[in-house]
CSV table of C-alpha atoms in Angstrom, one decimal:
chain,number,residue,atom,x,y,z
S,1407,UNK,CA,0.0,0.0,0.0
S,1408,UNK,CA,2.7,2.5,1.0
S,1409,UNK,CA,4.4,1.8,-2.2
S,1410,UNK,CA,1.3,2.0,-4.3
S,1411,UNK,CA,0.7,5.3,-2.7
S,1412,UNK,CA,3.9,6.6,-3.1
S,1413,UNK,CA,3.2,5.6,-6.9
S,1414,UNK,CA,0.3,7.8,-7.1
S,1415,UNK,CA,2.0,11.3,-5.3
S,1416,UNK,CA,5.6,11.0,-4.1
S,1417,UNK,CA,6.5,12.7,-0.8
S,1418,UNK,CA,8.6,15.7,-1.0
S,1419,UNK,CA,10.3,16.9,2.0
S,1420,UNK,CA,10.3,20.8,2.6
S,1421,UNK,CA,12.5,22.4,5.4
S,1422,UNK,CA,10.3,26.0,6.1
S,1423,UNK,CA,8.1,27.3,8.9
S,1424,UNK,CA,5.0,27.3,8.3
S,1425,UNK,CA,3.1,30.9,8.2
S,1426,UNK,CA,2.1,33.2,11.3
S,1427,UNK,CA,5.1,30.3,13.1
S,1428,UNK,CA,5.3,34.0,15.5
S,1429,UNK,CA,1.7,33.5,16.7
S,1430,UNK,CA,1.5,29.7,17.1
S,1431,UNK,CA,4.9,29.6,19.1
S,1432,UNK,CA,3.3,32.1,21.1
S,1433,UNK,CA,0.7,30.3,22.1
S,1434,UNK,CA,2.2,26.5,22.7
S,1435,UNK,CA,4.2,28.8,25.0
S,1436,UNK,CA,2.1,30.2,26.7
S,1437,UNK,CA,-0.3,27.1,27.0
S,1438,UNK,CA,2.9,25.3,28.6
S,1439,UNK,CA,3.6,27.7,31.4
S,1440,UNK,CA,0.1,28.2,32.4
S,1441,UNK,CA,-0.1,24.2,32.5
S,1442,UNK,CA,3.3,23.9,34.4
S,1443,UNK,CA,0.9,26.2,37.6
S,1444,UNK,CA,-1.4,22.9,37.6
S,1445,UNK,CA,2.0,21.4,38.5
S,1446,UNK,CA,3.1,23.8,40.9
S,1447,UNK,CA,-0.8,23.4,42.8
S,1448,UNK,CA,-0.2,19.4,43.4
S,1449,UNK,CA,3.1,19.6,44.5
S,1450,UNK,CA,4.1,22.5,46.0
S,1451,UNK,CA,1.7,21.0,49.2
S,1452,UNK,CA,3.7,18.2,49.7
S,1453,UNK,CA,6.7,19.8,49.2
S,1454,UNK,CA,6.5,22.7,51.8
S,1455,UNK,CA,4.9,20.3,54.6
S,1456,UNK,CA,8.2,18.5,54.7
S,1457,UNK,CA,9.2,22.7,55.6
S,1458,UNK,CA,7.3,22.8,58.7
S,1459,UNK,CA,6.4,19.5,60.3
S,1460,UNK,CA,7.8,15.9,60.0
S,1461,UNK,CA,8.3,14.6,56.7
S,1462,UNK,CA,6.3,11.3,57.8
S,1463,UNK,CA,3.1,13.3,57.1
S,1464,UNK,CA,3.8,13.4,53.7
S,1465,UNK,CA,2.8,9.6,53.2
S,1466,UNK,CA,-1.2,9.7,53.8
S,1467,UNK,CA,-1.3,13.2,52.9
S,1468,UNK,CA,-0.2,11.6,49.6
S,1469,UNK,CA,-2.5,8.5,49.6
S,1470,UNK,CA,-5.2,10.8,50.7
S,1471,UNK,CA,-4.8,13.4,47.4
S,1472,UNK,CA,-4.7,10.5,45.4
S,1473,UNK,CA,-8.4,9.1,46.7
S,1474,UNK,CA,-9.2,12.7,46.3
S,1475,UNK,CA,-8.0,13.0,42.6
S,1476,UNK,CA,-10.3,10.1,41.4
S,1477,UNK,CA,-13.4,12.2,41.3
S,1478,UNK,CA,-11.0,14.6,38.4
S,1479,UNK,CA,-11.1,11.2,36.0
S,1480,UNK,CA,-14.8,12.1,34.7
S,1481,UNK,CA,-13.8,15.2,33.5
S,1482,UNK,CA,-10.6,14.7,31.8
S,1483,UNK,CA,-12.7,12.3,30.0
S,1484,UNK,CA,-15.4,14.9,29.1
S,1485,UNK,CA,-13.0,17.1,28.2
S,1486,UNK,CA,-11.6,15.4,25.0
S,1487,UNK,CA,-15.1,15.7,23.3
S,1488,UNK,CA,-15.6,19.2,24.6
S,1489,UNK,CA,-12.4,20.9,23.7
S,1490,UNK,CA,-13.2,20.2,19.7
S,1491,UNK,CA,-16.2,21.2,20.2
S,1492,UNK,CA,-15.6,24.4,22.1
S,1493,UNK,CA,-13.1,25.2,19.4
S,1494,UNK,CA,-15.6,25.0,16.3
S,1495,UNK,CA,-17.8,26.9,18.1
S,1496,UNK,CA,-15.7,29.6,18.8
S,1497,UNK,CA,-14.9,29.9,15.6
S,1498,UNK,CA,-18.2,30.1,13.9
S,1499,UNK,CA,-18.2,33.1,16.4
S,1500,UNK,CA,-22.0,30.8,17.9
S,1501,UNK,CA,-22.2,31.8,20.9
S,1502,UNK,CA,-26.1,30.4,21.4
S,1503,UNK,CA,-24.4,27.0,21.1
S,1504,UNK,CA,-21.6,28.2,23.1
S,1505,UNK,CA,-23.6,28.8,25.9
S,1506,UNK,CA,-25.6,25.8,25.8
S,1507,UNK,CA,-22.4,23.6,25.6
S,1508,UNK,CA,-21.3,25.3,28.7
S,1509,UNK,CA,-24.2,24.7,31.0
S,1510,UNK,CA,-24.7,21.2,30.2
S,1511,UNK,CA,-21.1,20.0,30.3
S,1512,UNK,CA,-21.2,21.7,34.2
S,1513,UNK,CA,-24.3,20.2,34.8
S,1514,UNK,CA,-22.9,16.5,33.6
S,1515,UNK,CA,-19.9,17.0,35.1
S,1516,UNK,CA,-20.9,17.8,38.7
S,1517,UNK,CA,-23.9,15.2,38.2
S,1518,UNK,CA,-20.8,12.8,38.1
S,1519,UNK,CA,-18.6,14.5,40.2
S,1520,UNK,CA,-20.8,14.8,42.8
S,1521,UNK,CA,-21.5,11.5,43.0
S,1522,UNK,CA,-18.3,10.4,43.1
S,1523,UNK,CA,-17.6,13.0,45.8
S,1524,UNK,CA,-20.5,11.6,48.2
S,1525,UNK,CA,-19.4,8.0,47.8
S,1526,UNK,CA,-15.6,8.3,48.7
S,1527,UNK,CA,-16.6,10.6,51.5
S,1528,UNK,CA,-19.0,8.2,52.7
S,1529,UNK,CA,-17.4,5.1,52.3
S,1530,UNK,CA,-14.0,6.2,53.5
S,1531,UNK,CA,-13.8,4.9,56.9
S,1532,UNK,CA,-14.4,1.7,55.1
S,1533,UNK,CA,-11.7,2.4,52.9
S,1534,UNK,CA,-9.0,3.5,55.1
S,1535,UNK,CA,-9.2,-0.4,56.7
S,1536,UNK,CA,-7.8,-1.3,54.1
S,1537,UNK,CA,-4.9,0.2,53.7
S,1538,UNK,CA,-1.7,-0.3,55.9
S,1539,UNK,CA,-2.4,1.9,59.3
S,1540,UNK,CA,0.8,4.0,58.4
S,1541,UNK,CA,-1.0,5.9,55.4
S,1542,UNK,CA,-4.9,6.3,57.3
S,1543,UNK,CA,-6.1,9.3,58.4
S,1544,UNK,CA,-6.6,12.6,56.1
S,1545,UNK,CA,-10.6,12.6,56.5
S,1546,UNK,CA,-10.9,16.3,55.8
S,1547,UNK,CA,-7.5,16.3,53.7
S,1548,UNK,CA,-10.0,14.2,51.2
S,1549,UNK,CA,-12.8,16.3,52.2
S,1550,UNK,CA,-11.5,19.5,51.1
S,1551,UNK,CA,-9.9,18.0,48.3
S,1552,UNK,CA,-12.8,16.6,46.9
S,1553,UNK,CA,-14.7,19.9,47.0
S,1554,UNK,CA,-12.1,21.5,45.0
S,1555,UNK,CA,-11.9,19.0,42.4
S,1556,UNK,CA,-16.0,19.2,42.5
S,1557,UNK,CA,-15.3,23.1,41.8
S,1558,UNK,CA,-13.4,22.4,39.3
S,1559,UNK,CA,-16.5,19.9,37.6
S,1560,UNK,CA,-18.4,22.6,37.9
S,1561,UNK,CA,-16.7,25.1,36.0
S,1562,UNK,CA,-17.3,22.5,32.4
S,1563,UNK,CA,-15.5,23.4,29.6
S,1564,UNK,CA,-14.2,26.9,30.9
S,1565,UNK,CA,-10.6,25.9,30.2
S,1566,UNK,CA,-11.8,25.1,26.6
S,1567,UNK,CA,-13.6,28.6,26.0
S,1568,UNK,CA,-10.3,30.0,27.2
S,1569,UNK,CA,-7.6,28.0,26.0
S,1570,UNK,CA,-9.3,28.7,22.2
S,1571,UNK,CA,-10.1,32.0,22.3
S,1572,UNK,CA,-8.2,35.1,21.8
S,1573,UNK,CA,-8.0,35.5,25.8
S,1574,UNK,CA,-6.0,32.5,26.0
S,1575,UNK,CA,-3.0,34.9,27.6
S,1576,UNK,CA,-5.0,35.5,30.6
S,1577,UNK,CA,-4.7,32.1,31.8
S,1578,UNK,CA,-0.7,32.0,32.1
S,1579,UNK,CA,-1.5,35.8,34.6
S,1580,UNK,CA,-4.6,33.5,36.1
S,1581,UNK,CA,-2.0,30.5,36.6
S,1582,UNK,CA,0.9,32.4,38.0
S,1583,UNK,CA,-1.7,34.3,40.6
S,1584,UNK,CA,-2.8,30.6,41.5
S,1585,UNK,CA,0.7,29.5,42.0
S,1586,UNK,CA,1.7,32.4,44.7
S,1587,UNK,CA,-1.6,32.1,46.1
S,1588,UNK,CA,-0.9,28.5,47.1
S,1589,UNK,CA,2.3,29.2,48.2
S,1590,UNK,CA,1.0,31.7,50.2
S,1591,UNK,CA,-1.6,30.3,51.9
S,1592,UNK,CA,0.6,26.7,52.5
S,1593,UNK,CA,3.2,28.8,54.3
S,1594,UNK,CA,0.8,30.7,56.7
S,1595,UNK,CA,-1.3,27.6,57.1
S,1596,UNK,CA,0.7,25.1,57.5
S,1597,UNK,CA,2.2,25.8,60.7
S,1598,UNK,CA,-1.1,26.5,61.7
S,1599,UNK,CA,-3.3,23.8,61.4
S,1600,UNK,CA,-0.6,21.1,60.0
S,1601,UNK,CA,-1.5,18.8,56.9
S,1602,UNK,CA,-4.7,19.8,57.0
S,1603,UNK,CA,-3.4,23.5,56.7
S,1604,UNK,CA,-2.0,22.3,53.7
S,1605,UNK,CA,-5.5,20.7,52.0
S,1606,UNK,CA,-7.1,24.1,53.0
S,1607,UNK,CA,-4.5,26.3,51.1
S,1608,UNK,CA,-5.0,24.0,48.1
S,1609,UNK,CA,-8.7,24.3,48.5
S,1610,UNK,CA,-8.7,28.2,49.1
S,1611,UNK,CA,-6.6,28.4,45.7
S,1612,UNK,CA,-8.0,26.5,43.7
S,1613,UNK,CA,-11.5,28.1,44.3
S,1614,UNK,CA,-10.3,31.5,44.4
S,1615,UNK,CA,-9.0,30.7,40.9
S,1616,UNK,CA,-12.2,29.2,39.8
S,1617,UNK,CA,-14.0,32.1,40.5
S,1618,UNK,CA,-12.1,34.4,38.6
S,1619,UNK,CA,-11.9,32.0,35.6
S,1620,UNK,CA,-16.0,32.0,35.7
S,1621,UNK,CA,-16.0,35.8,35.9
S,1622,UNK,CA,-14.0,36.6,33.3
S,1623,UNK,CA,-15.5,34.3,30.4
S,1624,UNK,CA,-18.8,35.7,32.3
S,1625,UNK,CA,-17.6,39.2,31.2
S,1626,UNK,CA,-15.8,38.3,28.3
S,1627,UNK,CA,-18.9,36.4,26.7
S,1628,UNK,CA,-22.0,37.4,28.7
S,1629,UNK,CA,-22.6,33.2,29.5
S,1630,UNK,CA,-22.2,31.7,32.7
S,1631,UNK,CA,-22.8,27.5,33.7
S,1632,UNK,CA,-25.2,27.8,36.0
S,1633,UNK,CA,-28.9,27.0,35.9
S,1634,UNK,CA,-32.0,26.2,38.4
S,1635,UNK,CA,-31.1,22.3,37.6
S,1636,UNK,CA,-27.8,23.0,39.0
S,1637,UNK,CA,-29.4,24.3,42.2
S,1638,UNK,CA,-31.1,20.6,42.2
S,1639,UNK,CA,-28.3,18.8,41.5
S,1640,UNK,CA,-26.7,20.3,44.6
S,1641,UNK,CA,-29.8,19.7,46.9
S,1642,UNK,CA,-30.1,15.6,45.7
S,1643,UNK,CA,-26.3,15.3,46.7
S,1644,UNK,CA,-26.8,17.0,50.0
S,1645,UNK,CA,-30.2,14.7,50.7
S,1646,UNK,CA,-28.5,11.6,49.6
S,1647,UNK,CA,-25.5,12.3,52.2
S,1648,UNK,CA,-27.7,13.0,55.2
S,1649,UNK,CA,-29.3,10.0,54.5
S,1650,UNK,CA,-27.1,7.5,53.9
S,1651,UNK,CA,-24.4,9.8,56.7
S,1652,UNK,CA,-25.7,7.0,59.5
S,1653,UNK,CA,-25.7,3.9,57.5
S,1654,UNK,CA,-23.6,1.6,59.2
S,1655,UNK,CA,-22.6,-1.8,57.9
S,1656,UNK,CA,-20.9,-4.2,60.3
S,1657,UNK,CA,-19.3,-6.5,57.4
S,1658,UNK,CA,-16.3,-6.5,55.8
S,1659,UNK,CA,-14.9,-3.3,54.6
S,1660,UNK,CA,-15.4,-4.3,50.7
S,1661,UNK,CA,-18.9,-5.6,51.2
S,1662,UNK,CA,-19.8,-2.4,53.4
S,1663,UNK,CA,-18.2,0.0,50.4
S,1664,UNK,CA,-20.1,-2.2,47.9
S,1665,UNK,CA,-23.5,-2.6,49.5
S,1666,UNK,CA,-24.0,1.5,50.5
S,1667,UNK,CA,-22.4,2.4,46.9
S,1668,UNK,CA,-25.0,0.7,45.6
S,1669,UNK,CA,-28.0,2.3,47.4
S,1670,UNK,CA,-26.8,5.8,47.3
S,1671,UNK,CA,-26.4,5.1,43.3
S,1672,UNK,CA,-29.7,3.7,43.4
S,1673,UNK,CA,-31.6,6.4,45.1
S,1674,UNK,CA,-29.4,9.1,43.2
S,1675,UNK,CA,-29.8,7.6,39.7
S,1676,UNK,CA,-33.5,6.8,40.7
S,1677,UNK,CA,-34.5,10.5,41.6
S,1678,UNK,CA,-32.2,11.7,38.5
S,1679,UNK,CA,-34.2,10.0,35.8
S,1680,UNK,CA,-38.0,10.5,37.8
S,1681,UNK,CA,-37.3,14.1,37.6
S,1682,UNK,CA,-35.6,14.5,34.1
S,1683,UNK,CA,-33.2,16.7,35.6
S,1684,UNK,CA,-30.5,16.4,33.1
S,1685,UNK,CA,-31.7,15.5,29.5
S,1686,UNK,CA,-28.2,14.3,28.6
S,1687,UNK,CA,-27.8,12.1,31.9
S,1688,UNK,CA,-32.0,11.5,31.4
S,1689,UNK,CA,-31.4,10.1,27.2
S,1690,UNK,CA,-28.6,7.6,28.2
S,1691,UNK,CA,-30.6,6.5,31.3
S,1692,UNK,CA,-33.4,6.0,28.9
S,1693,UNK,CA,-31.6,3.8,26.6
S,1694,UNK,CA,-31.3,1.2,29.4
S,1695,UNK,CA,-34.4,1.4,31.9
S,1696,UNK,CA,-36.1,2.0,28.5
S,1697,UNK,CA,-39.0,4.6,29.3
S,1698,UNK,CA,-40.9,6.2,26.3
């Protein structure tokens, strides 16, 4: 094939830049530094608790960022379908669609998020048993963690709406801001209230930086993510964690994680579809439990 192809149009090699090279250097630049912040945020914790208090903290401080992190997975996944379509959009200059792309992709994601949240908060008492005693502990390490990464769910394709429009600069001056704000905040808390100093400054950070992301594409475009089904969203996580805060299961750790993961889901899923609350989560739904 490659030589019937090369039969057909023979390759020619060219050694040129291609045009506006200026502009697109530019902006791989500038895309890499305000990455390297992200960077910055999950390490410079770790790092600067090994400053100010013994260095044996470090290991479930770890483990517990790491339980933390899995409720980030949904939304790197989400993200490779949005940022394409964020991009066409914004150059078609259709804002309408824009908009609506926006608000569903933060209601999906903190639909999922959110669950994810309430079950690895619930079920962690369960979990740390099973883990070596040297690395349990970090309950509101997790906590706070969580809630930040929730934030971050929340906020939908924002990243995408900046990274591919013309205010993609402002995200290096946004990511530099987060990255003296962490360090700020680590080295004042810290001392103060010890690892979990060190979960509050990242928490503090990151939704500082949040909220400044969401106000400038709010004042830059005039859209926001937000709508009254977020509002319900919010209320069904907070009724399925009172509820299911007492459960109890005197079993093996495994069977205790699997048994109230599967009732909170239930219940959560349950009141999802009755209610229609998302029309994305509500047509995939459909497709299995097969209402008309």
């Amino acid at each position: 094939m490659k030589l019937y192809a090369y039969r057909l149009k023979m390759i020619r090699l060219q050694f040129r830049f291609p045009k506006m090279t200026k502009d697109i250097l530019t902006y791989s630049a500038l895309i890499i530094l305000g990455g390297s912040t992200a960077v910055v945020l999950l390490e410079i914790d770790r790092f600067m608790i090994n400053q100010f208090i013994k260095i044996e903290n470090v290991a479930y401080y770890t483990v517990a960022i790491f339980i933390a992190s899995v409720i980030a997975v949904p939304s790197r996944a989400m993200h490779q379908i949005t940022y394409p379509l964020t991009a066409e959009l914004l150059n078609k200059k259709d804002l309408v669609a824009l908009k609506e792309l926006y608000q569903k992709s933060s209601l999906t994601l903190f639909i999922i998020a959110g669950l994810v949240f309430v079950l690895i908060l619930l079920n962690l008492n369960d979990l740390f048993l099973l883990v070596p005693e040297t690395y349990r502990g970090g309950f509101y390490i997790v906590g706070l963690i969580g809630l930040a990464k929730v934030s971050d769910a929340l906020l939908g394709n924002n990243n995408a709406i900046l990274f591919n429009s013309d205010y993609y600069r402002a995200l290096l001056l946004m990511g530099v801001f987060l990255a003296i704000c962490a360090i700020l905040l680590n080295s004042w808390l810290i001392p103060y209230m010890g690892i979990n100093g060190a979960a509050f400054a990242s928490f503090i950070a990151v939704v500082i930086y949040n909220s400044i992301k969401l106000i400038y594409v709010r004042s830059k475009f005039k859209i926001q993510p937000f709508t009254k089904e977020t509002g319900k969203v919010a209320f069904l996580l907070l009724l399925v964690g009172v509820l299911f805060y007492a459960l109890q299961f005197t079993f093996h750790p495994v069977l205790n994680i699997a048994l109230k993961s599967i009732l909170m889901c239930l219940m959560y899923i349950g009141i999802l579809y009755r209610f229609k609350i998302s029309e994305d989560v509500f047509g995939i739904l459909n497709k299995y439990l097969g209402r008309k």
